Amino acid sequence: MWQAIKSVLAAFLGVQKDSRRREDFASNRPGIFIAAGLLVGLVFVVLVALVAVLAAR
Amino acid sequence: MSNEQATNREGVRRTVTRTLVVLAGMFAFAFALVPLYDVFCEVTGLNGKTSNTAQMLVHEEVDTSRMVTVQFITRASAGLPWELDVQTRQVRVHPGQSNEVFFTFRNRGGEASRAKAVPSVSPSEASVHLRKLSCFCFQEQRLAGGERLEAPLVFQLTRDLPADIKTVTLVYTLYPVQPAQAAVLPRGPIEEGDSA
Amino acid sequence: MAFHLPPKPTPQHSTATAGGVAEPGHAKPHWLMRWLLTTNHKEIGSLYLIFSLTMFFIGGIFALVVRAELFQPGLQLVRPEFFNQMTTMHGLIMVFGAIMPAFVGLANWMVPLQIGAPDMALPRLNNFSFWLLPVAFGLLLSTLLMPGGGPNFGWTFYAPLSTTYAPPSTTFFILSLHIAGISSILGAINIIATILNLRAPGMRMMDMPLFVWTWLITAFLLIAVMPVLAGVITMMLMDINFGTSFFNAAGGGDPVLFQHLFWFFGHPEVYIMILPAFGIVSAIIPTFSRKRLFGYASMVYATAAIALLSFLVWAHHMFVVGLPLVAELFFMYTTMLIAVPTGVKIFNWVATMFRGSISFEPPMLFALAFVVQFTVGGFSGLMLAISPADFQYHDTYFVVAHFHYVLVPGALFAILAGAYYWLPKWTGHYPHLRLSQWHFWLSVIGVNLTFFPMHFSGLAGMPRRIPDYALQFADFNMAASLGAFLFGASQLLFVLVIIKCVRGGEKAPAKAWEGAEDLEWSVPSPAPLHTFETPPEFHPDRH
Amino acid sequence: MRTLLVWMAGGLASAALTPVALANGWNMPVGVTALSRDIYSLHMIIFWICVIIGVIVFGAMFYSLFRYRHSKGAKAATFHEHTSVEVIWTAIPLLILVGMAVPATATLKNMYDTSEADLDVMVTGQQWRWRYEYLGEDVAFTSNLGTPREQIDGTGEKGEHYLLEVDKPLVLPVGQKVRLLLTSDDVIHSWWVPDLAVKQDAIPGFVNENWVRIEEPGIYRGQCAELCGKDHAFMPVVVEAVEQERFDEWLAERQQAAEEEASSADREWSMDELMARGEQTYGAVCASCHQADGQGAGNFPALAGNEAMLEDIDWHIDRVVNGVSGTAMASFRNTLSAVEIAAVVTYERNAWGNDSGDSVQPSEIAEQLAEQGE
């Protein structure tokens, strides 16, 4: 799972090594990446929202 | 070879079923967004709407350290021979205190008709902190031609109203309530005799 | 010309295999029936492309009506009512009738060829989803002749202008959008099913060309947001005809809700129109740089990230509707962040060219123009993301300049680049070089003459969607109108290029471009009607 | 080669032209408020950031195109990824964006601070005019397009402020914080004056807020920014900023004029007077839909020869006073005075060959309005 989260984080920045990608796709478990994607997406939303709330003070 | 195609067909069927499920889900989600948006607005005050049912008075100590100006603006929409007036255009209140303001409805037309006042609060952040204990805006009004009605608004601004909000503007717009079959608006172009 | 595309099946490739699609050729059907009933991905791809080219010219004529009226201040040619119908129809036709079907057409042609599949996964559905389009757009165009005129509320059809105050033809507009939406959804399902299930043995997801990747992600976006659009227009329909008040303040609804729902669809829609373009450009630049695409993995991941982020930025279209401060900040931050993965893509293309071996064939010219001008559109997008500044930019010609830079020298140039790139595969001939170059240069000049001055007129204070304007905007508008007519006229050259290319020209070998690597270049040029009936062995040597 | 030269010449030309263009006023106006200046500087900062990034990226690109030409025998390298480079070019834009977000956030917070205003003005959008109401001052009026129809149709010479002029501008005092409350009677409009850096949607049923503190007296022009139907291009905003004393005088004049208008309803008006006043009011308020010749257009019914209207004068007056629900026909009860209503009804019943000979006195209208009120 941690591996998947790291890959998703890399995706958010748009930077990924070829070798890592090879490993990711070798795992053949798309579910875990989708889950990680949604999780990181959610954390991202909460984080940006938090920054916005703090900045609005 | 043919074996492979069989698995392909199986795979295609599975993919299609799954996408159709997602599709139906998203269509339902679009409609779910409407109540979700309302809930979201009610919680955050996103669009400056206020609750449309009476709320309980929060018993809390009146914050006498500050005053907030509450302005009232009344408007009537086109096609409705009604007037809405407020007796006091603005009041200065302490957060926590409950207040009463009277509004006057007047049907200036010759026939009975129905209307509803739709509220909007600005700044919208204030709407979560505005509690209406009683309001004419919860239901529609029916007035005979020339009839006049006084109706109160009882409200409270809660103490947790952000300190930077010093003026709250409450706008009521009167909209006609159409009888069910007239809800479809006359939309024909010229052949309708409407003029002037 | 339509009836020469694609070539008839050649005997050595129409070997009958078990479970193959219906064989044409037993009794030769009438050509009309053949095209009406075809289930062949190449023929349907051609139909899509021809349809979108037709719509491109119809939408273009509407744009020229708009530009002709705006040539000078004052009302000369059309009345404001008709002007509004022209701007609305131009937007609707270009978005739903030209750009999207063009990408679907390219996907139909190229996705099976690039993944080594014999056809799309659902050939009959494929035929159906195409033929929905002429119905939808025939209906949409017919509203122009109805009493009260066609849709006149802008392609974003904000309520209540599009509900309580709309012309009577709006119900037909909604119906046609529903049909076009169903067509897109069916097309997307087909593409997903094809990509996930019909890849050549040995080709893993990570071996797929970027055009296939970007289309897969686009198809998922379509599945996610087209139903939302369908929901929104259904609510409109109910507001108009059944007395509900989703968007009507008088009945307790909220006009701003319409905008939230619309842009929840609309922003991903913007990416639907640009992601496949990224895929095409990512195929062309390596080919003509004779060098592998830099950061393939990053490109795939960045595409996925952009797709996900596209659901979190919608309200940047609504900065002046009176959102609360926190919402304003949230959407400003997310919008600024989306620039990062987008920037990565541009850097990767430049890095692909760095130390390559570059030649300038027509597809490459269009791809290079795409990179530069899409980036210009990206820059103005970044400026628009700055919410306080957007209070000045919003709903001005600055925005018009921005999205036209993204969609015309962006999406459209990528489609043209793709067409030039794959024309040898489709027809067996190279497109006429001189004519292609003329087409390119006139298009580049026309596009910039049209849209660059719009930045200035917007900054100087000209709102969008107005048929008449104050005198200080006159120079910009005259330049833009001249550019628009130049651009429009030069697209006739494109038609000429295609006709010449179908009829003849320099013969193209199977591998038409020296640096091209993907599977489509392993089948003969022109591609026979049936390809990969025996799946090819895929060797992931390049990836 | 030639291709590249053309590209570069084009790039250089546009790069050189842009500053020239911006310096020539083809840019966002600096404006006359502290906020508009902040926004202008945000705009210029982000613009120059884009220019610098553009020069670097396009520079690298054109260098590659030039240096590694196939025709010059360039051999392609084989590298295709470099993680540290990718991380760097991701991190730098991220930092720039964070740096940009800080001042943008500060400016935005300032824009949203509508508290402690000295004056409240309610701005209402109507198809296709603006109505201004000075809250608590009993002054309200509608502001219509001032450009004559002939200029638009091309039969007259276009004036300097073509389409950016109104009959009655919004007058505001300089140096005071003015809070604007915006709403609409029909569709969504957007009130925009570039020099004041205020653009805010006016949404039916909802109220939006914005504020402005003008620093220099002057006349500032803008227009509706949100597509609102047929005459979207013809509903300009003109703000006249004056010194406080002048503003107070103006306000007093307006209040007096309103009273005079009300009292002039009592006297008897001649047919000619009514027709003259009616023509003027009709031109300002009614002609945009029903057309100057009374022939109507599209959804807007013709008034010339309109039998329903000519048959029943009370029906006619009711339509003008109360409007027609769900259509673009607004209620003019609060927008027009009794004199104006009487005049416009009289005019409509006698112009364009309607020659009914009917007329209605302002006093009758005033009486009717008052009666309905009781």
PDB file of N, CA and C in Angstrom, chain B residues 47 49 71 73 75 78-83 89 106-108 118-123 146 164 166-167 169 171 173 175-176 178 185-186 189-190 192-196, chain D residues 115-116 120 122 124 135 179 181 183-185 204-207 209 298-299 301 303 306 308-309 315-316 319-320 322-326 329-331 333 369 372-374:
ATOM      1  N   ASN B  47     -24.458  29.789   0.004  1.00  0.00           N
ATOM      2  CA  ASN B  47     -25.161  30.682  -0.915  1.00  0.00           C
ATOM      3  C   ASN B  47     -26.046  31.706  -0.215  1.00  0.00           C
ATOM      4  N   LYS B  49     -28.462  31.310   1.756  1.00  0.00           N
ATOM      5  CA  LYS B  49     -29.846  30.937   2.033  1.00  0.00           C
ATOM      6  C   LYS B  49     -29.985  30.711   3.529  1.00  0.00           C
ATOM      7  N   GLN B  71     -29.453  44.876   8.483  1.00  0.00           N
ATOM      8  CA  GLN B  71     -30.237  45.668   7.539  1.00  0.00           C
ATOM      9  C   GLN B  71     -31.306  44.782   6.916  1.00  0.00           C
ATOM     10  N   ILE B  73     -33.841  44.528   3.572  1.00  0.00           N
ATOM     11  CA  ILE B  73     -34.206  45.066   2.264  1.00  0.00           C
ATOM     12  C   ILE B  73     -35.339  44.213   1.726  1.00  0.00           C
ATOM     13  N   ARG B  75     -38.031  43.426  -1.552  1.00  0.00           N
ATOM     14  CA  ARG B  75     -38.238  43.621  -2.979  1.00  0.00           C
ATOM     15  C   ARG B  75     -39.411  42.760  -3.431  1.00  0.00           C
ATOM     16  N   ALA B  78     -41.376  41.077 -10.549  1.00  0.00           N
ATOM     17  CA  ALA B  78     -42.280  41.555 -11.597  1.00  0.00           C
ATOM     18  C   ALA B  78     -43.514  40.672 -11.669  1.00  0.00           C
ATOM     19  N   GLY B  79     -44.615  41.256 -12.083  1.00  0.00           N
ATOM     20  CA  GLY B  79     -45.819  40.471 -12.315  1.00  0.00           C
ATOM     21  C   GLY B  79     -46.586  40.174 -11.059  1.00  0.00           C
ATOM     22  N   LEU B  80     -46.201  40.781  -9.953  1.00  0.00           N
ATOM     23  CA  LEU B  80     -46.906  40.531  -8.703  1.00  0.00           C
ATOM     24  C   LEU B  80     -47.312  41.875  -8.126  1.00  0.00           C
ATOM     25  N   PRO B  81     -48.607  42.130  -8.020  1.00  0.00           N
ATOM     26  CA  PRO B  81     -49.024  43.454  -7.554  1.00  0.00           C
ATOM     27  C   PRO B  81     -48.938  43.583  -6.033  1.00  0.00           C
ATOM     28  N   TRP B  82     -47.895  43.082  -5.465  1.00  0.00           N
ATOM     29  CA  TRP B  82     -47.748  43.113  -4.015  1.00  0.00           C
ATOM     30  C   TRP B  82     -46.640  44.072  -3.623  1.00  0.00           C
ATOM     31  N   GLU B  83     -46.716  44.504  -2.364  1.00  0.00           N
ATOM     32  CA  GLU B  83     -45.611  45.256  -1.808  1.00  0.00           C
ATOM     33  C   GLU B  83     -45.210  44.639  -0.495  1.00  0.00           C
ATOM     34  N   ARG B  89     -35.809  49.804   8.988  1.00  0.00           N
ATOM     35  CA  ARG B  89     -34.904  49.404   7.913  1.00  0.00           C
ATOM     36  C   ARG B  89     -33.640  48.762   8.445  1.00  0.00           C
ATOM     37  N   ARG B 106     -48.692  43.802   1.363  1.00  0.00           N
ATOM     38  CA  ARG B 106     -49.861  44.486   0.844  1.00  0.00           C
ATOM     39  C   ARG B 106     -50.141  43.962  -0.549  1.00  0.00           C
ATOM     40  N   ASN B 107     -51.327  43.516  -0.796  1.00  0.00           N
ATOM     41  CA  ASN B 107     -51.715  43.117  -2.148  1.00  0.00           C
ATOM     42  C   ASN B 107     -52.402  44.305  -2.784  1.00  0.00           C
ATOM     43  N   ARG B 108     -51.713  44.939  -3.726  1.00  0.00           N
ATOM     44  CA  ARG B 108     -52.282  46.140  -4.331  1.00  0.00           C
ATOM     45  C   ARG B 108     -53.165  45.799  -5.519  1.00  0.00           C
ATOM     46  N   VAL B 118     -38.637  35.083  -0.446  1.00  0.00           N
ATOM     47  CA  VAL B 118     -37.439  34.252  -0.469  1.00  0.00           C
ATOM     48  C   VAL B 118     -36.278  35.051   0.124  1.00  0.00           C
ATOM     49  N   PRO B 119     -35.669  34.519   1.184  1.00  0.00           N
ATOM     50  CA  PRO B 119     -34.617  35.271   1.865  1.00  0.00           C
ATOM     51  C   PRO B 119     -33.238  35.048   1.268  1.00  0.00           C
ATOM     52  N   SER B 120     -32.391  36.020   1.439  1.00  0.00           N
ATOM     53  CA  SER B 120     -30.979  35.868   1.095  1.00  0.00           C
ATOM     54  C   SER B 120     -30.171  36.721   2.056  1.00  0.00           C
ATOM     55  N   VAL B 121     -29.072  36.166   2.537  1.00  0.00           N
ATOM     56  CA  VAL B 121     -28.263  36.861   3.530  1.00  0.00           C
ATOM     57  C   VAL B 121     -26.906  37.194   2.941  1.00  0.00           C
ATOM     58  N   SER B 122     -26.443  38.375   3.252  1.00  0.00           N
ATOM     59  CA  SER B 122     -25.116  38.767   2.827  1.00  0.00           C
ATOM     60  C   SER B 122     -24.404  39.404   4.021  1.00  0.00           C
ATOM     61  N   PRO B 123     -23.174  39.113   4.337  1.00  0.00           N
ATOM     62  CA  PRO B 123     -22.335  38.108   3.710  1.00  0.00           C
ATOM     63  C   PRO B 123     -22.861  36.698   3.986  1.00  0.00           C
ATOM     64  N   GLY B 146     -56.237  44.031  -2.204  1.00  0.00           N
ATOM     65  CA  GLY B 146     -56.218  45.177  -1.313  1.00  0.00           C
ATOM     66  C   GLY B 146     -55.937  44.850   0.137  1.00  0.00           C
ATOM     67  N   ASP B 164     -15.384  39.739  12.468  1.00  0.00           N
ATOM     68  CA  ASP B 164     -15.213  40.694  11.367  1.00  0.00           C
ATOM     69  C   ASP B 164     -16.525  41.006  10.650  1.00  0.00           C
ATOM     70  N   LYS B 166     -19.685  42.887  10.705  1.00  0.00           N
ATOM     71  CA  LYS B 166     -20.272  43.964  11.495  1.00  0.00           C
ATOM     72  C   LYS B 166     -21.627  44.389  10.949  1.00  0.00           C
ATOM     73  N   THR B 167     -21.881  44.015   9.730  1.00  0.00           N
ATOM     74  CA  THR B 167     -23.185  44.307   9.138  1.00  0.00           C
ATOM     75  C   THR B 167     -23.717  43.043   8.485  1.00  0.00           C
ATOM     76  N   THR B 169     -26.862  41.829   6.059  1.00  0.00           N
ATOM     77  CA  THR B 169     -27.967  42.318   5.238  1.00  0.00           C
ATOM     78  C   THR B 169     -28.897  41.163   4.901  1.00  0.00           C
ATOM     79  N   VAL B 171     -32.136  40.171   2.764  1.00  0.00           N
ATOM     80  CA  VAL B 171     -32.987  40.629   1.676  1.00  0.00           C
ATOM     81  C   VAL B 171     -34.127  39.648   1.483  1.00  0.00           C
ATOM     82  N   THR B 173     -37.118  38.753  -1.151  1.00  0.00           N
ATOM     83  CA  THR B 173     -37.714  39.015  -2.456  1.00  0.00           C
ATOM     84  C   THR B 173     -39.036  38.263  -2.529  1.00  0.00           C
ATOM     85  N   TYR B 175     -41.915  36.487  -4.355  1.00  0.00           N
ATOM     86  CA  TYR B 175     -42.175  35.840  -5.638  1.00  0.00           C
ATOM     87  C   TYR B 175     -43.604  35.345  -5.666  1.00  0.00           C
ATOM     88  N   PRO B 176     -44.250  35.429  -6.821  1.00  0.00           N
ATOM     89  CA  PRO B 176     -45.616  34.923  -6.909  1.00  0.00           C
ATOM     90  C   PRO B 176     -45.603  33.394  -6.800  1.00  0.00           C
ATOM     91  N   GLN B 178     -47.489  30.308  -8.142  1.00  0.00           N
ATOM     92  CA  GLN B 178     -48.431  30.038  -9.223  1.00  0.00           C
ATOM     93  C   GLN B 178     -49.315  28.865  -8.840  1.00  0.00           C
ATOM     94  N   LEU B 185     -44.808  28.523 -17.633  1.00  0.00           N
ATOM     95  CA  LEU B 185     -44.904  29.937 -17.957  1.00  0.00           C
ATOM     96  C   LEU B 185     -45.398  30.130 -19.375  1.00  0.00           C
ATOM     97  N   PRO B 186     -46.103  31.198 -19.604  1.00  0.00           N
ATOM     98  CA  PRO B 186     -46.518  31.491 -20.981  1.00  0.00           C
ATOM     99  C   PRO B 186     -45.267  31.780 -21.782  1.00  0.00           C
ATOM    100  N   PRO B 189     -44.286  32.908 -28.439  1.00  0.00           N
ATOM    101  CA  PRO B 189     -43.733  34.187 -28.858  1.00  0.00           C
ATOM    102  C   PRO B 189     -44.804  35.240 -29.100  1.00  0.00           C
ATOM    103  N   ILE B 190     -45.047  35.606 -30.321  1.00  0.00           N
ATOM    104  CA  ILE B 190     -45.832  36.814 -30.563  1.00  0.00           C
ATOM    105  C   ILE B 190     -47.329  36.562 -30.493  1.00  0.00           C
ATOM    106  N   GLU B 192     -49.134  35.305 -28.491  1.00  0.00           N
ATOM    107  CA  GLU B 192     -49.726  35.675 -27.208  1.00  0.00           C
ATOM    108  C   GLU B 192     -50.025  37.167 -27.234  1.00  0.00           C
ATOM    109  N   GLY B 193     -51.173  37.525 -26.715  1.00  0.00           N
ATOM    110  CA  GLY B 193     -51.558  38.926 -26.834  1.00  0.00           C
ATOM    111  C   GLY B 193     -50.872  39.855 -25.840  1.00  0.00           C
ATOM    112  N   ASP B 194     -49.911  39.323 -25.084  1.00  0.00           N
ATOM    113  CA  ASP B 194     -49.252  40.127 -24.050  1.00  0.00           C
ATOM    114  C   ASP B 194     -48.647  41.398 -24.618  1.00  0.00           C
ATOM    115  N   SER B 195     -48.891  42.447 -23.963  1.00  0.00           N
ATOM    116  CA  SER B 195     -48.279  43.678 -24.443  1.00  0.00           C
ATOM    117  C   SER B 195     -48.079  44.649 -23.304  1.00  0.00           C
ATOM    118  N   ALA B 196     -47.613  45.790 -23.650  1.00  0.00           N
ATOM    119  CA  ALA B 196     -47.361  46.896 -22.743  1.00  0.00           C
ATOM    120  C   ALA B 196     -46.275  46.611 -21.718  1.00  0.00           C
TER     121      ALA B 196
ATOM    122  N   SER D 115     -16.828  45.245   5.473  1.00  0.00           N
ATOM    123  CA  SER D 115     -17.322  45.822   6.725  1.00  0.00           C
ATOM    124  C   SER D 115     -17.084  47.334   6.792  1.00  0.00           C
ATOM    125  N   GLU D 116     -17.821  47.980   7.687  1.00  0.00           N
ATOM    126  CA  GLU D 116     -17.686  49.398   7.991  1.00  0.00           C
ATOM    127  C   GLU D 116     -17.756  50.291   6.759  1.00  0.00           C
ATOM    128  N   ASP D 120     -24.252  52.562   1.530  1.00  0.00           N
ATOM    129  CA  ASP D 120     -24.687  51.314   0.917  1.00  0.00           C
ATOM    130  C   ASP D 120     -25.498  51.616  -0.330  1.00  0.00           C
ATOM    131  N   MET D 122     -27.662  49.693  -3.360  1.00  0.00           N
ATOM    132  CA  MET D 122     -28.222  48.455  -3.891  1.00  0.00           C
ATOM    133  C   MET D 122     -28.221  48.560  -5.410  1.00  0.00           C
ATOM    134  N   THR D 124     -29.392  46.719  -8.841  1.00  0.00           N
ATOM    135  CA  THR D 124     -30.264  45.669  -9.350  1.00  0.00           C
ATOM    136  C   THR D 124     -30.169  45.600 -10.868  1.00  0.00           C
ATOM    137  N   LEU D 135     -29.365  53.201  -0.134  1.00  0.00           N
ATOM    138  CA  LEU D 135     -30.119  52.699   1.011  1.00  0.00           C
ATOM    139  C   LEU D 135     -30.169  53.730   2.122  1.00  0.00           C
ATOM    140  N   ARG D 179     -20.393  50.297  -0.063  1.00  0.00           N
ATOM    141  CA  ARG D 179     -20.697  48.876  -0.175  1.00  0.00           C
ATOM    142  C   ARG D 179     -21.756  48.705  -1.250  1.00  0.00           C
ATOM    143  N   LEU D 181     -24.502  46.248  -2.914  1.00  0.00           N
ATOM    144  CA  LEU D 181     -25.286  45.026  -2.762  1.00  0.00           C
ATOM    145  C   LEU D 181     -25.904  44.749  -4.120  1.00  0.00           C
ATOM    146  N   THR D 183     -28.129  42.448  -6.872  1.00  0.00           N
ATOM    147  CA  THR D 183     -29.100  41.396  -7.146  1.00  0.00           C
ATOM    148  C   THR D 183     -29.729  41.658  -8.505  1.00  0.00           C
ATOM    149  N   SER D 184     -30.631  40.788  -8.898  1.00  0.00           N
ATOM    150  CA  SER D 184     -31.219  40.925 -10.222  1.00  0.00           C
ATOM    151  C   SER D 184     -32.708  40.639 -10.166  1.00  0.00           C
ATOM    152  N   ASP D 185     -33.426  41.240 -11.105  1.00  0.00           N
ATOM    153  CA  ASP D 185     -34.866  40.993 -11.191  1.00  0.00           C
ATOM    154  C   ASP D 185     -35.216  39.855 -12.135  1.00  0.00           C
ATOM    155  N   PRO D 204     -30.618  36.642  -9.561  1.00  0.00           N
ATOM    156  CA  PRO D 204     -31.999  36.788  -9.083  1.00  0.00           C
ATOM    157  C   PRO D 204     -32.231  35.990  -7.799  1.00  0.00           C
ATOM    158  N   GLY D 205     -32.828  36.645  -6.810  1.00  0.00           N
ATOM    159  CA  GLY D 205     -33.164  35.964  -5.562  1.00  0.00           C
ATOM    160  C   GLY D 205     -32.040  35.924  -4.555  1.00  0.00           C
ATOM    161  N   PHE D 206     -30.844  36.323  -4.955  1.00  0.00           N
ATOM    162  CA  PHE D 206     -29.715  36.289  -4.042  1.00  0.00           C
ATOM    163  C   PHE D 206     -29.006  37.628  -4.044  1.00  0.00           C
ATOM    164  N   VAL D 207     -28.303  37.905  -2.961  1.00  0.00           N
ATOM    165  CA  VAL D 207     -27.611  39.186  -2.869  1.00  0.00           C
ATOM    166  C   VAL D 207     -26.119  38.946  -2.788  1.00  0.00           C
ATOM    167  N   GLU D 209     -22.206  40.901  -2.433  1.00  0.00           N
ATOM    168  CA  GLU D 209     -21.615  42.123  -1.902  1.00  0.00           C
ATOM    169  C   GLU D 209     -20.292  42.405  -2.576  1.00  0.00           C
ATOM    170  N   GLY D 298     -39.146  39.354 -32.051  1.00  0.00           N
ATOM    171  CA  GLY D 298     -39.010  38.047 -31.406  1.00  0.00           C
ATOM    172  C   GLY D 298     -40.112  37.813 -30.392  1.00  0.00           C
ATOM    173  N   ASN D 299     -39.702  37.563 -29.147  1.00  0.00           N
ATOM    174  CA  ASN D 299     -40.678  37.291 -28.097  1.00  0.00           C
ATOM    175  C   ASN D 299     -41.418  38.541 -27.637  1.00  0.00           C
ATOM    176  N   PRO D 301     -43.891  41.448 -27.907  1.00  0.00           N
ATOM    177  CA  PRO D 301     -45.058  41.738 -28.747  1.00  0.00           C
ATOM    178  C   PRO D 301     -45.027  43.154 -29.323  1.00  0.00           C
ATOM    179  N   LEU D 303     -46.579  46.709 -30.151  1.00  0.00           N
ATOM    180  CA  LEU D 303     -47.559  47.569 -29.486  1.00  0.00           C
ATOM    181  C   LEU D 303     -48.397  48.315 -30.535  1.00  0.00           C
ATOM    182  N   ASN D 306     -51.827  46.836 -31.424  1.00  0.00           N
ATOM    183  CA  ASN D 306     -52.095  45.746 -30.476  1.00  0.00           C
ATOM    184  C   ASN D 306     -53.507  45.916 -29.926  1.00  0.00           C
ATOM    185  N   ALA D 308     -55.515  44.027 -27.943  1.00  0.00           N
ATOM    186  CA  ALA D 308     -55.766  43.788 -26.521  1.00  0.00           C
ATOM    187  C   ALA D 308     -55.451  45.037 -25.712  1.00  0.00           C
ATOM    188  N   MET D 309     -54.376  45.691 -26.112  1.00  0.00           N
ATOM    189  CA  MET D 309     -53.931  46.866 -25.387  1.00  0.00           C
ATOM    190  C   MET D 309     -54.855  48.056 -25.666  1.00  0.00           C
ATOM    191  N   TRP D 315     -56.269  47.479 -18.432  1.00  0.00           N
ATOM    192  CA  TRP D 315     -55.389  46.323 -18.649  1.00  0.00           C
ATOM    193  C   TRP D 315     -53.984  46.798 -19.022  1.00  0.00           C
ATOM    194  N   HIS D 316     -53.958  47.804 -19.890  1.00  0.00           N
ATOM    195  CA  HIS D 316     -52.700  48.387 -20.351  1.00  0.00           C
ATOM    196  C   HIS D 316     -51.901  48.940 -19.165  1.00  0.00           C
ATOM    197  N   ARG D 319     -50.472  46.257 -16.897  1.00  0.00           N
ATOM    198  CA  ARG D 319     -49.276  45.593 -17.418  1.00  0.00           C
ATOM    199  C   ARG D 319     -48.025  46.426 -17.135  1.00  0.00           C
ATOM    200  N   VAL D 320     -48.153  47.730 -17.323  1.00  0.00           N
ATOM    201  CA  VAL D 320     -46.988  48.587 -17.111  1.00  0.00           C
ATOM    202  C   VAL D 320     -46.644  48.638 -15.625  1.00  0.00           C
ATOM    203  N   ASN D 322     -47.549  46.501 -13.094  1.00  0.00           N
ATOM    204  CA  ASN D 322     -47.226  45.259 -12.397  1.00  0.00           C
ATOM    205  C   ASN D 322     -46.383  44.281 -13.193  1.00  0.00           C
ATOM    206  N   GLY D 323     -46.177  44.539 -14.473  1.00  0.00           N
ATOM    207  CA  GLY D 323     -45.390  43.622 -15.274  1.00  0.00           C
ATOM    208  C   GLY D 323     -46.140  42.331 -15.536  1.00  0.00           C
ATOM    209  N   VAL D 324     -45.475  41.407 -16.249  1.00  0.00           N
ATOM    210  CA  VAL D 324     -46.071  40.113 -16.525  1.00  0.00           C
ATOM    211  C   VAL D 324     -45.142  39.048 -15.968  1.00  0.00           C
ATOM    212  N   SER D 325     -45.652  38.294 -15.035  1.00  0.00           N
ATOM    213  CA  SER D 325     -44.824  37.318 -14.341  1.00  0.00           C
ATOM    214  C   SER D 325     -44.229  36.308 -15.317  1.00  0.00           C
ATOM    215  N   GLY D 326     -42.958  36.008 -15.117  1.00  0.00           N
ATOM    216  CA  GLY D 326     -42.305  34.970 -15.900  1.00  0.00           C
ATOM    217  C   GLY D 326     -41.898  35.401 -17.292  1.00  0.00           C
ATOM    218  N   MET D 329     -41.201  41.224 -19.244  1.00  0.00           N
ATOM    219  CA  MET D 329     -41.933  42.455 -18.936  1.00  0.00           C
ATOM    220  C   MET D 329     -41.874  42.719 -17.439  1.00  0.00           C
ATOM    221  N   ALA D 330     -41.080  43.721 -17.068  1.00  0.00           N
ATOM    222  CA  ALA D 330     -40.867  44.014 -15.653  1.00  0.00           C
ATOM    223  C   ALA D 330     -42.013  44.862 -15.103  1.00  0.00           C
ATOM    224  N   SER D 331     -42.087  44.897 -13.799  1.00  0.00           N
ATOM    225  CA  SER D 331     -43.025  45.803 -13.147  1.00  0.00           C
ATOM    226  C   SER D 331     -42.371  47.165 -13.031  1.00  0.00           C
ATOM    227  N   ARG D 333     -43.758  49.722 -11.338  1.00  0.00           N
ATOM    228  CA  ARG D 333     -44.349  50.430 -10.210  1.00  0.00           C
ATOM    229  C   ARG D 333     -43.314  51.283  -9.479  1.00  0.00           C
ATOM    230  N   LEU D 369     -52.375  54.107  -7.745  1.00  0.00           N
ATOM    231  CA  LEU D 369     -51.299  53.469  -6.989  1.00  0.00           C
ATOM    232  C   LEU D 369     -51.581  53.565  -5.502  1.00  0.00           C
ATOM    233  N   GLN D 372     -54.539  51.288  -4.463  1.00  0.00           N
ATOM    234  CA  GLN D 372     -54.157  49.887  -4.350  1.00  0.00           C
ATOM    235  C   GLN D 372     -53.411  49.647  -3.058  1.00  0.00           C
ATOM    236  N   GLY D 373     -52.731  50.713  -2.603  1.00  0.00           N
ATOM    237  CA  GLY D 373     -51.932  50.568  -1.395  1.00  0.00           C
ATOM    238  C   GLY D 373     -52.769  50.471  -0.133  1.00  0.00           C
ATOM    239  N   GLU D 374     -53.954  51.043  -0.187  1.00  0.00           N
ATOM    240  CA  GLU D 374     -54.727  51.080   1.068  1.00  0.00           C
ATOM    241  C   GLU D 374     -55.403  49.743   1.360  1.00  0.00           C
TER     242      GLU D 374
END
